[in-house]
Amino acid sequence: MSVLKKLRRDLKFRHGRQLRQVNYWFVARLAMVIMSLLRLLPVDSALNFADRTARLIGPRVGRHQVALDNLRKAYPEKSEDEIRAIASDMWGNMARLAAEYIFLDALFDYDPAAGKPGRIEVKGTEHFVEIAAEKQPHIVFTGHLGNFELLPVAAATFGMNITALFRPPNNPYLADYILSTRRSTMGGLLPSMAGASFALAGVLDNGGNIGVLVDQKFSNGLDTTFFGRPCQSNRVLGTLARHYDCDVYPARCIRLPGNRFRLEIEDKLVLPRTADGSVDVHATTQMLNDVVERWVREDPGQWMWFHKRWEISNWRRKNRIKPAPASNS
């Protein structure tokens, strides 16, 4: 019986994996057709159409309930109408982001010498120039806000050599397309996978700069908070900052009306230190969460609320240290 159960389980797993691959293929093909049709439209018309469509479809997908639940817990003071309005803005933002992959070259029109801004305006240009000129490693971090993909394009405009760490989509066919699109405009890219931290360290070893997204759940990461709720966060940025003692800059993209964007790089952080003067990894990781939370609170509709940011891994739940029983003595 045990042999039959194992065989049944193996067949079920193999069959499920094949079905998943077929589903990935169909989803990718559908996405490619939609993007091909959008490419036939003028840029503004395509982006506005994607926004309107997503606001209709988004509330009908399963992740919408995840987004609503996260928003209710993050903003207990907001009404249900306000919560649903933010969720609608989120779907519009995510659809625009997807459509903007097609038009990245047309959208990015920033010219440092131009007297009048186009679609792109940049705040903190002096930091871009400073980082590009300094012959030492730097870390720039951001979150999934607005069109965050425009930040490395801006860095390249200022002559800043940067390698960006990114998490590919689970769909391998979409991942290949997005990676090819990114590489044509964004310089160095490093998929988030086993060994990525060593690759980032190699970039810093050579005096390069790295860009990291810091607002996703990281299983078995450091215990931190986000919007006052427990979550797990990746320690890699804090660990690298401690090892290289390099400057860390926050940067974000803010979506503006009329399909325009503001790219903003803020002053470098004053990182928390331990008693021996080295960077405090845990406190730095929490500081990054606090910066992203400030950004999200300013523009809540431009963040991906459907992400399971506050989900704690099963391993951590099962192995969390329990308090010792109180003594009767």
mmCIF file of C-alpha atoms in Angstrom:
data_model
loop_
_atom_site.group_PDB
_atom_site.id
_atom_site.type_symbol
_atom_site.label_atom_id
_atom_site.label_comp_id
_atom_site.label_asym_id
_atom_site.label_seq_id
_atom_site.Cartn_x
_atom_site.Cartn_y
_atom_site.Cartn_z
ATOM 1 C CA MET A 1 0.000 0.000 0.000
ATOM 2 C CA SER A 2 2.834 2.399 0.829
ATOM 3 C CA VAL A 3 4.347 1.824 -2.628
ATOM 4 C CA LEU A 4 0.983 2.529 -4.298
ATOM 5 C CA LYS A 5 0.512 5.698 -2.244
ATOM 6 C CA LYS A 6 3.973 6.915 -3.200
ATOM 7 C CA LEU A 7 3.333 6.170 -6.876
ATOM 8 C CA ARG A 8 -0.023 7.989 -6.747
ATOM 9 C CA ARG A 9 1.603 10.969 -5.033
ATOM 10 C CA ASP A 10 4.436 11.096 -7.601
ATOM 11 C CA LEU A 11 1.993 10.947 -10.517
ATOM 12 C CA LYS A 12 -0.156 13.661 -8.973
ATOM 13 C CA PHE A 13 2.886 15.891 -8.470
ATOM 14 C CA ARG A 14 4.160 15.301 -12.024
ATOM 15 C CA HIS A 15 0.716 15.883 -13.510
ATOM 16 C CA GLY A 16 0.238 19.053 -11.450
ATOM 17 C CA ARG A 17 3.601 20.399 -12.544
ATOM 18 C CA GLN A 18 2.776 19.786 -16.211
ATOM 19 C CA LEU A 19 -0.598 21.518 -15.845
ATOM 20 C CA ARG A 20 1.094 24.462 -14.169
ATOM 21 C CA GLN A 21 3.543 24.805 -17.065
ATOM 22 C CA VAL A 22 0.696 24.692 -19.576
ATOM 23 C CA ASN A 23 -1.157 27.360 -17.591
ATOM 24 C CA TYR A 24 1.984 29.517 -17.495
ATOM 25 C CA TRP A 25 2.321 29.194 -21.262
ATOM 26 C CA PHE A 26 -1.291 30.205 -21.961
ATOM 27 C CA VAL A 27 -1.135 33.141 -19.533
ATOM 28 C CA ALA A 28 2.112 34.339 -21.135
ATOM 29 C CA ARG A 29 0.692 34.031 -24.651
ATOM 30 C CA LEU A 30 -2.411 35.983 -23.630
ATOM 31 C CA ALA A 31 -0.237 38.666 -22.031
ATOM 32 C CA MET A 32 1.870 38.920 -25.201
ATOM 33 C CA VAL A 33 -1.248 39.336 -27.368
ATOM 34 C CA ILE A 34 -2.597 42.063 -25.081
ATOM 35 C CA MET A 35 0.759 43.871 -25.107
ATOM 36 C CA SER A 36 0.934 43.622 -28.903
ATOM 37 C CA LEU A 37 -2.504 45.223 -29.179
ATOM 38 C CA LEU A 38 -1.585 47.965 -26.707
ATOM 39 C CA ARG A 39 1.529 48.716 -28.759
ATOM 40 C CA LEU A 40 -0.747 49.726 -31.646
ATOM 41 C CA LEU A 41 -2.190 52.570 -29.553
ATOM 42 C CA PRO A 42 -0.618 55.922 -28.678
ATOM 43 C CA VAL A 43 1.216 55.768 -25.349
ATOM 44 C CA ASP A 44 -1.303 57.736 -23.289
ATOM 45 C CA SER A 45 -4.283 55.917 -24.758
ATOM 46 C CA ALA A 46 -2.702 52.514 -24.052
ATOM 47 C CA LEU A 47 -1.843 53.350 -20.456
ATOM 48 C CA ASN A 48 -5.248 54.852 -19.711
ATOM 49 C CA PHE A 49 -6.987 51.850 -21.270
ATOM 50 C CA ALA A 50 -4.907 49.454 -19.149
ATOM 51 C CA ASP A 51 -5.806 51.436 -16.026
ATOM 52 C CA ARG A 52 -9.562 51.409 -16.719
ATOM 53 C CA THR A 53 -9.565 47.705 -17.588
ATOM 54 C CA ALA A 54 -7.658 46.695 -14.452
ATOM 55 C CA ARG A 55 -10.040 48.634 -12.210
ATOM 56 C CA LEU A 56 -12.858 46.489 -13.629
ATOM 57 C CA ILE A 57 -11.061 43.127 -13.576
ATOM 58 C CA GLY A 58 -8.945 43.510 -10.410
ATOM 59 C CA PRO A 59 -11.837 43.281 -7.902
ATOM 60 C CA ARG A 60 -12.837 39.955 -9.463
ATOM 61 C CA VAL A 61 -9.547 38.121 -8.859
ATOM 62 C CA GLY A 62 -8.657 36.224 -5.697
ATOM 63 C CA ARG A 63 -5.820 38.543 -4.684
ATOM 64 C CA HIS A 64 -8.289 41.414 -4.338
ATOM 65 C CA GLN A 65 -9.490 39.985 -1.029
ATOM 66 C CA VAL A 66 -5.886 39.775 0.172
ATOM 67 C CA ALA A 67 -5.454 43.448 -0.718
ATOM 68 C CA LEU A 68 -8.652 44.485 1.073
ATOM 69 C CA ASP A 69 -7.714 42.522 4.177
ATOM 70 C CA ASN A 70 -4.230 44.074 4.256
ATOM 71 C CA LEU A 71 -5.659 47.563 3.789
ATOM 72 C CA ARG A 72 -8.232 47.145 6.562
ATOM 73 C CA LYS A 73 -5.524 46.072 8.989
ATOM 74 C CA ALA A 74 -3.088 48.782 7.888
ATOM 75 C CA TYR A 75 -5.733 51.531 7.990
ATOM 76 C CA PRO A 76 -8.299 50.602 10.678
ATOM 77 C CA GLU A 77 -9.402 54.246 10.766
ATOM 78 C CA LYS A 78 -10.459 54.323 7.084
ATOM 79 C CA SER A 79 -13.982 53.630 5.856
ATOM 80 C CA GLU A 80 -14.796 50.689 3.580
ATOM 81 C CA ASP A 81 -15.292 53.079 0.650
ATOM 82 C CA GLU A 82 -11.808 54.543 1.240
ATOM 83 C CA ILE A 83 -10.286 51.056 1.447
ATOM 84 C CA ARG A 84 -11.899 49.981 -1.829
ATOM 85 C CA ALA A 85 -10.814 53.209 -3.523
ATOM 86 C CA ILE A 86 -7.177 52.540 -2.593
ATOM 87 C CA ALA A 87 -7.476 48.962 -3.881
ATOM 88 C CA SER A 88 -8.884 50.278 -7.161
ATOM 89 C CA ASP A 89 -5.987 52.730 -7.483
ATOM 90 C CA MET A 90 -3.603 49.842 -6.826
ATOM 91 C CA TRP A 91 -5.002 47.769 -9.694
ATOM 92 C CA GLY A 92 -4.794 50.779 -11.994
ATOM 93 C CA ASN A 93 -1.177 51.338 -10.966
ATOM 94 C CA MET A 94 -0.221 47.692 -11.497
ATOM 95 C CA ALA A 95 -1.829 47.641 -14.956
ATOM 96 C CA ARG A 96 -0.023 50.825 -15.943
ATOM 97 C CA LEU A 97 3.251 49.302 -14.733
ATOM 98 C CA ALA A 98 2.712 46.209 -16.891
ATOM 99 C CA ALA A 99 1.782 48.285 -19.954
ATOM 100 C CA GLU A 100 4.709 50.643 -19.432
ATOM 101 C CA TYR A 101 7.183 47.835 -20.124
ATOM 102 C CA ILE A 102 6.193 48.238 -23.768
ATOM 103 C CA PHE A 103 6.860 51.962 -23.804
ATOM 104 C CA LEU A 104 9.874 52.406 -21.502
ATOM 105 C CA ASP A 105 11.956 54.056 -24.224
ATOM 106 C CA ALA A 106 9.165 56.473 -25.101
ATOM 107 C CA LEU A 107 8.317 57.263 -21.481
ATOM 108 C CA PHE A 108 11.809 58.047 -20.271
ATOM 109 C CA ASP A 109 12.471 61.475 -21.751
ATOM 110 C CA TYR A 110 14.510 63.002 -18.941
ATOM 111 C CA ASP A 111 17.209 65.397 -20.107
ATOM 112 C CA PRO A 112 19.335 66.979 -17.336
ATOM 113 C CA ALA A 113 20.081 69.935 -19.641
ATOM 114 C CA ALA A 114 16.454 70.645 -20.585
ATOM 115 C CA GLY A 115 14.876 73.741 -19.099
ATOM 116 C CA LYS A 116 11.372 72.260 -18.985
ATOM 117 C CA PRO A 117 10.578 68.778 -17.613
ATOM 118 C CA GLY A 118 8.884 66.230 -19.843
ATOM 119 C CA ARG A 119 7.200 63.086 -18.559
ATOM 120 C CA ILE A 120 10.048 62.501 -16.112
ATOM 121 C CA GLU A 121 11.247 64.875 -13.430
ATOM 122 C CA VAL A 122 14.053 64.063 -11.014
ATOM 123 C CA LYS A 123 14.482 65.252 -7.451
ATOM 124 C CA GLY A 124 17.890 64.787 -5.841
ATOM 125 C CA THR A 125 19.967 64.952 -9.009
ATOM 126 C CA GLU A 126 22.990 65.936 -6.919
ATOM 127 C CA HIS A 127 22.931 62.499 -5.286
ATOM 128 C CA PHE A 128 22.880 60.708 -8.646
ATOM 129 C CA VAL A 129 25.851 62.817 -9.766
ATOM 130 C CA GLU A 130 27.716 62.249 -6.491
ATOM 131 C CA ILE A 131 27.242 58.477 -6.527
ATOM 132 C CA ALA A 132 28.316 58.257 -10.176
ATOM 133 C CA ALA A 133 31.487 60.257 -9.462
ATOM 134 C CA GLU A 134 32.619 58.491 -6.285
ATOM 135 C CA LYS A 135 34.920 55.520 -6.776
ATOM 136 C CA GLN A 136 33.436 53.486 -3.949
ATOM 137 C CA PRO A 137 30.464 51.131 -3.466
ATOM 138 C CA HIS A 138 26.947 52.399 -2.718
ATOM 139 C CA ILE A 139 23.590 50.753 -2.035
ATOM 140 C CA VAL A 140 20.339 52.235 -3.338
ATOM 141 C CA PHE A 141 17.044 50.721 -2.187
ATOM 142 C CA THR A 142 13.429 51.196 -3.189
ATOM 143 C CA GLY A 143 10.003 49.563 -2.997
ATOM 144 C CA HIS A 144 7.312 48.494 -5.456
ATOM 145 C CA LEU A 145 5.908 52.006 -5.821
ATOM 146 C CA GLY A 146 4.847 53.793 -9.008
ATOM 147 C CA ASN A 147 7.033 52.600 -11.874
ATOM 148 C CA PHE A 148 10.107 51.600 -9.879
ATOM 149 C CA GLU A 149 11.641 50.237 -13.094
ATOM 150 C CA LEU A 150 12.450 53.802 -14.170
ATOM 151 C CA LEU A 151 14.969 54.297 -11.354
ATOM 152 C CA PRO A 152 17.828 52.249 -12.893
ATOM 153 C CA VAL A 153 17.131 53.936 -16.238
ATOM 154 C CA ALA A 154 17.633 57.299 -14.522
ATOM 155 C CA ALA A 155 20.809 56.035 -12.852
ATOM 156 C CA ALA A 156 22.230 55.071 -16.249
ATOM 157 C CA THR A 157 21.393 58.563 -17.566
ATOM 158 C CA PHE A 158 23.694 60.059 -14.931
ATOM 159 C CA GLY A 159 26.476 57.595 -15.762
ATOM 160 C CA MET A 160 25.872 55.605 -12.603
ATOM 161 C CA ASN A 161 26.975 51.978 -12.902
ATOM 162 C CA ILE A 162 24.413 49.963 -10.943
ATOM 163 C CA THR A 163 23.407 46.310 -10.714
ATOM 164 C CA ALA A 164 19.771 45.830 -9.700
ATOM 165 C CA LEU A 165 18.538 42.802 -7.770
ATOM 166 C CA PHE A 166 15.044 41.759 -8.864
ATOM 167 C CA ARG A 167 12.644 38.898 -8.276
ATOM 168 C CA PRO A 168 11.513 37.299 -11.566
ATOM 169 C CA PRO A 169 7.813 36.385 -11.945
ATOM 170 C CA ASN A 170 6.907 32.769 -11.164
ATOM 171 C CA ASN A 171 5.776 32.399 -14.778
ATOM 172 C CA PRO A 172 9.037 31.506 -16.616
ATOM 173 C CA TYR A 173 7.743 32.678 -20.000
ATOM 174 C CA LEU A 174 6.809 36.117 -18.672
ATOM 175 C CA ALA A 175 10.074 36.219 -16.716
ATOM 176 C CA ASP A 176 12.101 35.774 -19.932
ATOM 177 C CA TYR A 177 10.195 38.573 -21.651
ATOM 178 C CA ILE A 178 10.506 41.003 -18.744
ATOM 179 C CA LEU A 179 14.196 40.233 -18.289
ATOM 180 C CA SER A 180 14.926 40.927 -21.969
ATOM 181 C CA THR A 181 12.982 44.208 -21.751
ATOM 182 C CA ARG A 182 14.805 45.291 -18.621
ATOM 183 C CA ARG A 183 18.266 44.469 -19.922
ATOM 184 C CA SER A 184 17.793 46.661 -22.975
ATOM 185 C CA THR A 185 17.385 49.799 -20.828
ATOM 186 C CA MET A 186 18.574 49.177 -17.264
ATOM 187 C CA GLY A 187 22.124 47.914 -17.288
ATOM 188 C CA GLY A 188 23.152 45.154 -14.880
ATOM 189 C CA LEU A 189 20.412 42.877 -13.556
ATOM 190 C CA LEU A 190 20.657 40.076 -11.026
ATOM 191 C CA PRO A 191 17.777 37.626 -10.435
ATOM 192 C CA SER A 192 16.937 37.018 -6.782
ATOM 193 C CA MET A 193 17.889 33.395 -6.177
ATOM 194 C CA ALA A 194 20.319 31.277 -4.186
ATOM 195 C CA GLY A 195 23.745 32.876 -4.266
ATOM 196 C CA ALA A 196 22.467 36.349 -5.186
ATOM 197 C CA SER A 197 23.910 37.870 -2.017
ATOM 198 C CA PHE A 198 27.380 36.640 -3.001
ATOM 199 C CA ALA A 199 26.956 38.158 -6.464
ATOM 200 C CA LEU A 200 25.942 41.489 -4.915
ATOM 201 C CA ALA A 201 28.981 41.334 -2.662
ATOM 202 C CA GLY A 202 31.129 40.803 -5.745
ATOM 203 C CA VAL A 203 29.740 44.000 -7.285
ATOM 204 C CA LEU A 204 30.519 45.962 -4.120
ATOM 205 C CA ASP A 205 33.973 44.375 -3.903
ATOM 206 C CA ASN A 206 34.729 45.940 -7.282
ATOM 207 C CA GLY A 207 33.518 49.379 -6.160
ATOM 208 C CA GLY A 208 30.179 49.063 -7.970
ATOM 209 C CA ASN A 209 26.700 50.094 -6.890
ATOM 210 C CA ILE A 210 23.695 47.869 -6.244
ATOM 211 C CA GLY A 211 19.951 48.515 -6.245
ATOM 212 C CA VAL A 212 17.637 46.432 -4.052
ATOM 213 C CA LEU A 213 13.859 46.184 -3.583
ATOM 214 C CA VAL A 214 13.224 45.762 0.150
ATOM 215 C CA ASP A 215 9.444 45.572 0.605
ATOM 216 C CA GLN A 216 8.723 41.889 -0.032
ATOM 217 C CA LYS A 217 8.212 39.029 2.397
ATOM 218 C CA PHE A 218 11.343 36.969 2.969
ATOM 219 C CA SER A 219 10.738 33.539 4.483
ATOM 220 C CA ASN A 220 12.813 33.002 7.624
ATOM 221 C CA GLY A 221 14.035 36.578 7.432
ATOM 222 C CA LEU A 222 14.502 38.951 10.344
ATOM 223 C CA ASP A 223 11.519 39.617 12.596
ATOM 224 C CA THR A 224 10.477 43.213 11.855
ATOM 225 C CA THR A 225 7.296 45.281 11.630
ATOM 226 C CA PHE A 226 5.552 47.067 8.788
ATOM 227 C CA PHE A 227 2.516 49.236 9.504
ATOM 228 C CA GLY A 228 2.838 48.023 13.087
ATOM 229 C CA ARG A 229 2.321 44.370 12.122
ATOM 230 C CA PRO A 230 4.937 41.592 12.429
ATOM 231 C CA CYS A 231 6.619 40.527 9.192
ATOM 232 C CA GLN A 232 9.794 38.877 7.933
ATOM 233 C CA SER A 233 12.367 40.954 6.066
ATOM 234 C CA ASN A 234 15.515 40.182 4.105
ATOM 235 C CA ARG A 235 18.700 40.973 6.015
ATOM 236 C CA VAL A 236 20.920 41.168 2.918
ATOM 237 C CA LEU A 237 21.060 44.965 2.609
ATOM 238 C CA GLY A 238 21.916 45.459 6.275
ATOM 239 C CA THR A 239 24.516 42.694 6.139
ATOM 240 C CA LEU A 240 26.205 44.185 3.064
ATOM 241 C CA ALA A 241 26.102 47.700 4.533
ATOM 242 C CA ARG A 242 27.760 46.361 7.668
ATOM 243 C CA HIS A 243 30.462 44.470 5.806
ATOM 244 C CA TYR A 244 31.345 47.281 3.366
ATOM 245 C CA ASP A 245 30.358 50.219 5.602
ATOM 246 C CA CYS A 246 29.047 51.934 2.469
ATOM 247 C CA ASP A 247 26.496 54.713 2.000
ATOM 248 C CA VAL A 248 22.836 53.680 1.649
ATOM 249 C CA TYR A 249 20.384 55.873 -0.285
ATOM 250 C CA PRO A 250 16.556 55.612 -0.438
ATOM 251 C CA ALA A 251 15.010 56.164 -3.884
ATOM 252 C CA ARG A 252 11.451 55.961 -5.176
ATOM 253 C CA CYS A 253 9.202 56.645 -8.147
ATOM 254 C CA ILE A 254 6.027 58.685 -7.667
ATOM 255 C CA ARG A 255 3.352 58.416 -10.324
ATOM 256 C CA LEU A 256 1.992 61.869 -11.269
ATOM 257 C CA PRO A 257 -1.183 62.852 -13.187
ATOM 258 C CA GLY A 258 -1.009 62.816 -16.971
ATOM 259 C CA ASN A 259 1.234 59.726 -17.193
ATOM 260 C CA ARG A 260 4.158 61.606 -15.692
ATOM 261 C CA PHE A 261 6.641 60.538 -12.995
ATOM 262 C CA ARG A 262 8.836 62.006 -10.324
ATOM 263 C CA LEU A 263 12.019 60.031 -9.555
ATOM 264 C CA GLU A 264 13.376 60.933 -6.170
ATOM 265 C CA ILE A 265 16.609 59.959 -4.447
ATOM 266 C CA GLU A 266 16.780 61.089 -0.840
ATOM 267 C CA ASP A 267 19.707 61.927 1.416
ATOM 268 C CA LYS A 268 21.778 58.948 2.483
ATOM 269 C CA LEU A 269 20.638 57.257 5.674
ATOM 270 C CA VAL A 270 22.411 57.575 8.989
ATOM 271 C CA LEU A 271 22.501 53.883 9.788
ATOM 272 C CA PRO A 272 22.086 52.634 13.372
ATOM 273 C CA ARG A 273 25.253 51.253 14.952
ATOM 274 C CA THR A 274 26.082 48.669 17.592
ATOM 275 C CA ALA A 275 28.297 49.369 20.601
ATOM 276 C CA ASP A 276 31.435 48.498 18.612
ATOM 277 C CA GLY A 277 30.548 51.015 15.873
ATOM 278 C CA SER A 278 29.520 48.533 13.173
ATOM 279 C CA VAL A 279 26.193 48.748 11.340
ATOM 280 C CA ASP A 280 23.335 47.174 13.302
ATOM 281 C CA VAL A 281 21.824 44.763 10.770
ATOM 282 C CA HIS A 282 18.486 44.228 12.523
ATOM 283 C CA ALA A 283 17.905 47.916 13.280
ATOM 284 C CA THR A 284 18.911 48.849 9.714
ATOM 285 C CA THR A 285 16.449 46.334 8.271
ATOM 286 C CA GLN A 286 13.699 47.866 10.395
ATOM 287 C CA MET A 287 14.760 51.346 9.269
ATOM 288 C CA LEU A 288 14.279 50.314 5.633
ATOM 289 C CA ASN A 289 10.754 49.110 6.449
ATOM 290 C CA ASP A 290 10.016 52.432 8.143
ATOM 291 C CA VAL A 291 11.175 54.399 5.083
ATOM 292 C CA VAL A 292 9.022 52.317 2.731
ATOM 293 C CA GLU A 293 6.056 52.626 5.103
ATOM 294 C CA ARG A 294 6.399 56.422 4.996
ATOM 295 C CA TRP A 295 6.350 56.304 1.194
ATOM 296 C CA VAL A 296 3.335 53.992 1.092
ATOM 297 C CA ARG A 297 1.379 56.158 3.526
ATOM 298 C CA GLU A 298 1.962 59.150 1.254
ATOM 299 C CA ASP A 299 0.709 57.298 -1.865
ATOM 300 C CA PRO A 300 -1.108 54.117 -0.726
ATOM 301 C CA GLY A 301 -2.658 53.450 -4.135
ATOM 302 C CA GLN A 302 0.781 53.087 -5.710
ATOM 303 C CA TRP A 303 1.848 50.035 -3.667
ATOM 304 C CA MET A 304 1.007 46.357 -4.272
ATOM 305 C CA TRP A 305 -1.339 45.543 -1.392
ATOM 306 C CA PHE A 306 -2.123 42.066 -2.773
ATOM 307 C CA HIS A 307 1.359 40.877 -1.779
ATOM 308 C CA LYS A 308 1.316 38.646 1.348
ATOM 309 C CA ARG A 309 3.820 40.889 3.118
ATOM 310 C CA TRP A 310 2.703 39.922 6.607
ATOM 311 C CA GLU A 311 2.558 36.152 6.098
ATOM 312 C CA ILE A 312 4.921 34.374 8.506
ATOM 313 C CA SER A 313 6.512 31.169 7.184
ATOM 314 C CA ASN A 314 5.188 27.863 8.530
ATOM 315 C CA TRP A 315 8.682 26.910 9.659
ATOM 316 C CA ARG A 316 8.901 30.042 11.794
ATOM 317 C CA ARG A 317 5.445 29.444 13.287
ATOM 318 C CA LYS A 318 6.310 25.887 14.274
ATOM 319 C CA ASN A 319 9.760 26.696 15.591
ATOM 320 C CA ARG A 320 9.110 30.023 17.276
ATOM 321 C CA ILE A 321 10.621 29.857 20.767
ATOM 322 C CA LYS A 322 7.926 29.510 23.403
ATOM 323 C CA PRO A 323 8.220 31.399 26.685
ATOM 324 C CA ALA A 324 9.342 29.308 29.628
ATOM 325 C CA PRO A 325 6.514 28.297 32.017
ATOM 326 C CA ALA A 326 6.195 30.426 35.115
ATOM 327 C CA SER A 327 7.826 28.975 38.205
ATOM 328 C CA ASN A 328 5.603 27.890 41.105
ATOM 329 C CA SER A 329 8.294 28.582 43.653
#
